[in-house]
Coordinates of N, CA, C and O and ligand atoms in Angstrom, one line a residue:
M1 N 11.9 -6.1 -17.0 CA 11.9 -4.9 -16.4 C 11.2 -3.4 -16.3 O 10.5 -3.5 -17.7
T2 N 9.9 -3.8 -15.8 CA 8.9 -2.7 -15.5 C 9.5 -1.6 -15.3 O 11.0 -0.9 -14.9
A3 N 8.6 0.1 -15.5 CA 9.3 1.2 -15.0 C 9.8 1.4 -13.7 O 10.7 2.3 -13.8
T4 N 9.1 0.4 -13.0 CA 9.0 1.7 -11.5 C 10.2 0.0 -10.9 O 10.9 0.2 -9.8
D5 N 10.6 -0.7 -11.8 CA 12.3 -1.9 -10.9 C 13.0 -0.8 -10.8 O 13.9 -0.9 -9.4
D6 N 13.2 0.1 -12.0 CA 15.0 1.3 -11.4 C 14.5 2.3 -10.9 O 15.4 3.2 -11.4
C7 N 13.2 2.0 -10.2 CA 13.2 3.6 -10.2 C 13.4 3.8 -8.8 O 13.0 3.2 -7.8
L8 N 14.1 5.2 -8.6 CA 14.7 5.7 -7.0 C 14.3 5.5 -6.2 O 13.9 5.1 -5.2
F9 N 12.7 6.8 -6.8 CA 12.2 6.0 -5.6 C 11.0 5.0 -5.0 O 10.6 5.0 -3.9
C10 N 10.8 4.7 -6.4 CA 9.8 3.3 -5.8 C 10.4 2.3 -4.9 O 10.6 1.7 -4.0
R11 N 12.5 2.5 -5.1 CA 12.8 1.6 -4.5 C 13.4 1.7 -3.2 O 13.4 0.8 -2.3
I12 N 13.1 3.0 -2.8 CA 12.7 4.0 -1.5 C 11.5 3.2 -0.7 O 11.5 2.8 0.4
V13 N 10.1 3.5 -1.4 CA 8.9 2.6 -0.8 C 9.8 1.3 -0.7 O 8.8 0.7 0.1
R14 N 10.2 0.6 -1.4 CA 10.6 -0.8 -1.0 C 11.7 -1.4 -0.4 O 12.0 -2.2 0.0
Q15 N 12.0 0.0 0.0 CA 13.3 -0.4 1.0 C 14.3 -1.1 0.7 O 15.1 -1.8 1.5
E16 N 14.8 -0.5 -0.4 CA 15.6 -1.3 -1.0 C 16.7 -0.2 -1.0 O 18.2 -0.8 -1.2
I17 N 16.2 0.9 -0.5 CA 17.5 2.4 -0.6 C 17.2 2.6 0.6 O 15.7 3.4 1.3
P18 N 17.6 3.1 1.3 CA 17.6 3.6 3.0 C 17.7 5.2 2.5 O 17.6 5.8 2.0
A19 N 16.3 5.4 3.6 CA 16.0 7.3 3.5 C 15.5 7.4 5.0 O 15.1 6.0 5.8
T20 N 14.9 8.4 5.4 CA 14.9 8.8 6.5 C 13.8 9.4 6.3 O 13.2 10.5 5.7
I21 N 12.5 8.1 6.9 CA 11.5 8.8 6.3 C 10.6 9.1 7.9 O 11.3 8.9 9.0
M22 N 9.7 10.1 7.3 CA 9.5 11.4 8.3 C 8.0 11.0 8.6 O 7.5 11.1 9.3
W23 N 7.1 10.5 7.6 CA 5.8 10.3 7.6 C 5.9 9.0 6.9 O 6.1 9.4 5.5
E24 N 4.1 8.3 6.8 CA 4.0 7.4 6.2 C 2.1 6.5 6.4 O 1.7 6.9 7.6
D25 N 1.6 7.1 5.1 CA 0.4 6.4 5.8 C 0.2 4.6 4.2 O 1.2 4.4 4.0
E26 N -0.3 4.7 3.7 CA -1.2 3.3 3.3 C -0.8 4.3 1.8 O -0.2 2.8 0.8
H27 N -0.9 5.3 1.2 CA -0.7 5.5 0.2 C 0.6 6.6 0.1 O 0.6 6.0 -1.8
A28 N 0.6 6.7 0.9 CA 2.2 8.3 0.4 C 3.2 7.7 1.4 O 2.8 7.6 2.4
L29 N 4.5 8.3 1.2 CA 5.5 8.2 1.9 C 6.4 9.5 2.2 O 6.4 9.9 1.0
A30 N 7.0 10.0 3.2 CA 7.9 11.8 3.4 C 8.9 10.9 3.9 O 8.8 10.2 4.7
F31 N 10.2 11.7 2.9 CA 11.0 11.2 3.7 C 12.3 12.3 3.0 O 12.0 13.6 2.5
R32 N 13.9 12.6 4.3 CA 14.2 13.9 3.7 C 15.2 13.8 3.0 O 15.6 12.5 2.2
D33 N 15.3 14.8 1.7 CA 16.1 15.3 0.6 C 16.9 14.7 1.0 O 17.9 15.2 2.1
I34 N 18.0 13.7 0.0 CA 19.1 13.7 0.4 C 20.3 14.9 0.5 O 21.1 15.2 1.0
E35 N 20.2 16.0 -0.3 CA 20.3 17.2 -0.7 C 20.0 18.1 -0.4 O 19.5 19.0 -1.4
P36 N 19.6 18.5 1.0 CA 19.1 19.8 1.8 C 19.2 20.8 0.9 O 20.0 21.4 0.7
R37 N 17.8 22.2 0.5 CA 18.6 23.4 0.2 C 17.5 24.2 0.6 O 17.9 25.6 0.7
S38 N 17.3 23.2 1.7 CA 17.1 24.5 3.4 C 17.1 23.6 4.6 O 17.1 22.3 4.5
P39 N 16.8 24.0 5.3 CA 16.8 23.6 6.7 C 15.7 22.3 6.6 O 16.3 21.6 7.3
V40 N 14.7 22.8 6.0 CA 13.8 21.4 6.1 C 13.6 21.5 4.7 O 13.3 22.2 3.6
H41 N 13.7 20.3 4.4 CA 13.7 19.4 3.2 C 13.5 18.7 3.0 O 14.3 17.2 2.7
I42 N 11.6 17.9 2.7 CA 11.4 16.6 2.8 C 10.4 16.5 1.6 O 9.9 17.5 1.1
L43 N 10.6 15.4 1.3 CA 9.8 14.8 0.3 C 8.9 14.1 0.2 O 8.7 13.1 1.0
V44 N 7.5 14.1 -0.2 CA 6.5 13.7 -0.3 C 6.1 12.8 -1.6 O 5.6 13.4 -2.5
I45 N 6.1 11.8 -1.0 CA 6.1 10.9 -2.8 C 4.7 9.9 -2.3 O 3.8 9.1 -1.4
P46 N 4.0 9.8 -3.7 CA 3.3 8.3 -3.8 C 3.7 7.1 -3.4 O 4.9 7.1 -4.5
K47 N 3.1 6.1 -3.3 CA 3.8 4.8 -3.0 C 3.6 4.1 -4.4 O 4.6 3.2 -4.8
R48 N 2.8 4.4 -5.1 CA 2.1 3.6 -6.2 C 3.1 5.0 -7.8 O 3.3 6.2 -7.2
H49 N 4.0 4.3 -8.5 CA 4.5 5.2 -9.3 C 3.8 6.0 -10.6 O 2.9 5.7 -11.1
F50 N 4.0 7.3 -10.4 CA 3.0 8.2 -11.3 C 4.9 9.1 -11.5 O 5.9 9.6 -10.7
A51 N 5.0 8.8 -13.0 CA 6.1 9.8 -13.5 C 6.7 11.1 -13.1 O 7.0 11.7 -12.4
S52 N 5.3 12.1 -13.1 CA 5.1 13.1 -12.4 C 3.6 13.4 -12.5 O 2.9 12.7 -12.5
L53 N 3.2 14.8 -11.8 CA 2.3 15.2 -11.9 C 1.0 15.2 -13.3 O 0.0 14.9 -13.6
N54 N 1.8 15.2 -14.3 CA 1.0 14.9 -15.5 C 0.4 13.7 -15.5 O -0.6 13.4 -16.7
D55 N 0.9 12.6 -14.6 CA 0.3 10.8 -14.9 C -0.2 10.7 -14.1 O -0.9 10.2 -13.9
A56 N -0.6 11.7 -13.4 CA -1.8 11.2 -11.6 C -2.8 12.0 -11.9 O -3.0 13.3 -11.8
A57 N -4.0 11.3 -11.9 CA -5.3 11.4 -11.4 C -6.0 11.8 -10.5 O -7.1 12.0 -10.5
D58 N -5.1 10.6 -9.6 CA -6.3 10.6 -8.2 C -5.9 11.8 -7.5 O -5.1 11.8 -6.4
A59 N -7.3 12.5 -7.1 CA -7.7 13.7 -6.4 C -7.2 13.4 -5.2 O -6.7 14.4 -4.5
M60 N -7.8 12.5 -4.7 CA -7.8 11.5 -3.1 C -6.4 11.5 -3.0 O -5.7 12.4 -2.0
L61 N -5.1 11.0 -3.7 CA -4.0 11.0 -3.5 C -3.4 12.2 -3.5 O -2.4 12.5 -2.4
L62 N -3.6 13.0 -4.1 CA -2.7 14.4 -4.5 C -3.0 15.3 -3.7 O -2.6 16.2 -2.5
G63 N -4.3 14.7 -2.8 CA -5.0 16.1 -1.7 C -4.3 15.9 -0.4 O -4.1 16.3 0.0
R64 N -4.2 14.2 -0.2 CA -3.9 13.6 0.6 C -2.2 14.2 0.8 O -1.6 14.5 2.4
M65 N -1.4 13.8 -0.5 CA -0.2 14.4 0.1 C 0.0 15.8 0.6 O 0.9 16.2 1.4
L66 N -0.7 16.7 -0.5 CA -0.6 18.2 0.6 C -0.8 18.5 1.8 O -0.3 19.0 2.2
L67 N -2.4 17.7 2.3 CA -2.8 17.6 3.6 C -1.1 16.4 4.5 O -1.1 17.2 5.8
A68 N -0.4 16.0 4.0 CA 0.4 15.6 4.6 C 1.9 16.2 4.3 O 2.3 16.7 5.8
A69 N 1.8 17.3 3.6 CA 3.2 18.0 3.7 C 3.1 19.4 4.6 O 3.7 19.3 5.4
R70 N 1.3 19.8 5.0 CA 0.9 20.4 6.3 C 1.1 19.9 7.0 O 1.9 20.6 7.9
E71 N 0.6 18.9 7.5 CA 0.9 18.1 8.3 C 2.5 18.0 9.6 O 2.6 18.2 9.8
I72 N 3.2 17.4 8.3 CA 4.9 17.2 8.6 C 5.8 18.8 8.9 O 5.8 18.9 9.6
A73 N 5.1 19.6 8.3 CA 5.6 21.2 8.4 C 4.9 21.5 9.9 O 6.1 22.0 11.0
E74 N 4.0 21.1 10.6 CA 3.6 21.4 11.5 C 4.5 20.7 12.4 O 5.0 21.5 13.7
G75 N 4.5 19.8 12.2 CA 5.9 18.8 13.2 C 6.5 19.1 12.9 O 7.8 19.2 13.9
E76 N 7.5 19.9 12.2 CA 8.7 20.4 12.1 C 9.4 22.0 12.6 O 10.2 22.2 12.2
G77 N 7.7 22.5 12.7 CA 7.8 23.8 13.5 C 8.0 25.0 12.5 O 8.4 26.0 13.2
I78 N 7.8 24.5 11.1 CA 7.6 25.7 10.2 C 6.5 26.8 9.9 O 6.3 27.0 9.3
A79 N 5.2 25.9 10.7 CA 3.8 26.0 9.9 C 3.7 27.3 9.7 O 3.3 28.1 8.9
Q80 N 4.3 27.9 10.9 CA 4.3 30.1 11.6 C 5.3 30.6 10.8 O 4.4 31.3 9.9
S81 N 6.2 30.1 11.0 CA 7.1 30.9 9.9 C 7.1 31.1 8.5 O 7.5 31.5 7.7
G82 N 6.7 30.1 7.3 CA 6.6 29.6 6.4 C 7.2 29.0 5.8 O 7.9 27.9 5.9
Y83 N 6.7 28.1 4.6 CA 7.1 27.2 4.2 C 6.6 26.9 2.5 O 6.1 28.0 2.2
R84 N 7.5 26.2 1.7 CA 6.9 26.2 0.1 C 6.7 25.2 -0.1 O 7.9 24.1 0.1
V85 N 5.7 24.9 -0.5 CA 5.4 23.0 -1.7 C 5.6 23.0 -3.0 O 5.1 24.4 -3.5
V86 N 6.3 22.5 -3.7 CA 7.0 23.1 -5.2 C 6.4 21.1 -5.3 O 7.0 20.4 -5.0
I87 N 6.0 21.1 -7.0 CA 6.0 19.8 -7.8 C 6.5 20.1 -8.5 O 6.1 20.4 -9.9
N88 N 8.4 20.1 -9.3 CA 8.6 20.1 -10.5 C 8.4 19.0 -11.6 O 8.7 18.0 -11.1
T89 N 8.2 19.6 -12.5 CA 6.9 18.6 -13.8 C 7.5 19.0 -14.9 O 7.9 19.9 -15.5
G90 N 8.7 17.8 -15.4 CA 9.2 17.9 -16.3 C 10.3 18.6 -16.5 O 11.2 19.4 -15.5
A91 N 11.0 18.5 -17.9 CA 12.2 19.1 -18.0 C 12.3 20.7 -17.8 O 13.4 20.8 -16.7
N92 N 11.3 21.3 -17.8 CA 11.5 22.9 -17.8 C 11.7 23.5 -16.3 O 12.3 24.7 -16.2
A93 N 11.5 22.9 -15.5 CA 11.2 22.6 -14.1 C 12.1 22.5 -13.7 O 12.5 22.5 -12.3
G94 N 13.2 21.6 -14.3 CA 14.4 20.8 -13.8 C 13.9 19.2 -12.8 O 14.4 19.0 -11.9
Q95 N 12.6 18.9 -13.0 CA 12.2 17.3 -12.4 C 13.7 16.3 -12.6 O 14.1 16.8 -14.0
S96 N 14.4 16.1 -11.7 CA 15.1 15.0 -12.0 C 15.2 13.4 -12.0 O 16.0 12.4 -12.1
V97 N 13.8 13.0 -11.2 CA 13.6 11.9 -10.8 C 12.5 11.8 -11.2 O 11.1 12.3 -10.6
A98 N 11.6 10.6 -12.2 CA 10.9 10.5 -12.6 C 9.8 9.7 -11.8 O 9.5 8.6 -12.3
H99 N 9.5 10.8 -10.7 CA 8.6 9.9 -9.7 C 8.0 10.7 -9.3 O 8.7 11.5 -8.2
L100 N 6.7 11.0 -9.4 CA 6.0 12.1 -8.3 C 6.9 12.2 -7.2 O 6.3 11.9 -6.4
H101 N 7.0 13.9 -6.8 CA 7.0 13.8 -5.9 C 6.8 15.8 -5.0 O 7.0 16.6 -6.0
V102 N 6.5 16.3 -4.0 CA 6.4 17.3 -3.3 C 7.6 17.6 -2.5 O 7.6 16.9 -1.8
H103 N 8.1 18.4 -3.2 CA 9.0 18.7 -1.9 C 8.4 20.0 -1.2 O 7.4 21.0 -1.3
L104 N 8.7 19.2 -0.3 CA 7.9 20.2 1.5 C 10.0 21.4 1.7 O 10.7 20.8 2.5
M105 N 9.7 23.0 1.6 CA 10.8 23.3 1.5 C 10.6 24.2 2.9 O 9.7 25.3 2.8
G106 N 11.5 24.8 4.3 CA 10.8 25.8 4.9 C 12.1 25.9 5.7 O 13.8 25.0 5.9
G107 N 12.3 26.6 7.1 CA 13.3 27.2 7.6 C 13.8 28.3 7.3 O 15.3 28.4 8.4
R108 N 13.6 28.9 6.1 CA 14.9 30.3 5.8 C 13.4 30.9 5.1 O 12.9 30.6 4.4
T109 N 14.1 32.1 4.7 CA 13.6 32.9 4.0 C 14.0 32.4 2.4 O 14.9 32.3 2.0
M110 N 12.6 32.6 1.7 CA 12.6 32.1 0.4 C 12.6 33.4 -0.6 O 11.7 33.9 -0.4
T111 N 13.2 33.4 -1.7 CA 12.8 34.9 -2.6 C 11.9 33.8 -3.8 O 11.4 33.1 -4.2
W112 N 11.4 34.5 -4.0 CA 10.2 34.7 -5.6 C 10.4 35.6 -6.9 O 10.7 36.6 -6.3
P113 N 10.2 35.1 -7.8 CA 10.1 33.9 -8.4 C 11.2 32.9 -8.1 O 12.5 33.3 -8.4
P114 N 10.9 31.5 -8.1 CA 12.1 30.6 -7.7 C 12.8 31.0 -9.4 O 12.4 31.1 -10.7
G115 N 14.4 30.2 -9.2 CA 15.2 30.4 -10.6 C 14.8 29.7 -11.9 O 13.6 28.9 -11.1
Ligands
AMP201 P1 13.1 17.2 -8.7 O1 14.7 17.8 -9.2 O2 12.2 18.1 -8.7 O3 13.3 16.3 -9.5 O4 14.1 16.3 -7.0 C1 14.5 15.5 -6.5 C2 14.6 15.7 -5.2 O5 15.6 13.7 -5.0 C3 16.5 16.3 -5.4 O6 16.0 17.2 -4.3 C4 17.3 15.3 -4.6 O7 18.3 15.9 -4.1 C5 16.4 14.2 -4.1 N1 16.9 13.1 -4.4 C6 17.6 12.7 -5.3 N2 18.1 11.1 -4.2 C7 17.6 10.9 -3.1 C8 17.8 10.0 -2.2 N3 18.3 8.6 -2.5 N4 17.1 9.9 -0.8 C9 16.5 11.4 -1.0 N5 16.2 12.6 -1.9 C10 17.2 11.9 -2.7

């Protein structure tokens, strides 16, 4: 069994687990967070498995994911009101799924700094 066989988000990429897909291209996928912490809460992930931002060096892919977040924010109608993109990386940041993901969150006022 490889690292990706039992990875939750790899399983979503393979459509073994249902998800509300919002956007997709050849390299990345975006779907609604199952436990939204804001009115808009969408995850953008690479289709290829990287455990975290620490493991991803593909600048093109990382750039695409950010642009996807912006595009989705526009589609969700939160580009003007404001939104946050977050990449929790490692234990101290509270990363709970070991597959790189960008949180796109918006639709409410947020505080800074995050807890
Ligand atoms: P993090 O804590 O930064 O690793 O974020 C992981 C996120 O994945 C959390 O916000 C979870 O609610 C979300 N999540 C976990 N399982 C699923 C799932 N099956 N479909 C969609 N989102 C999920």
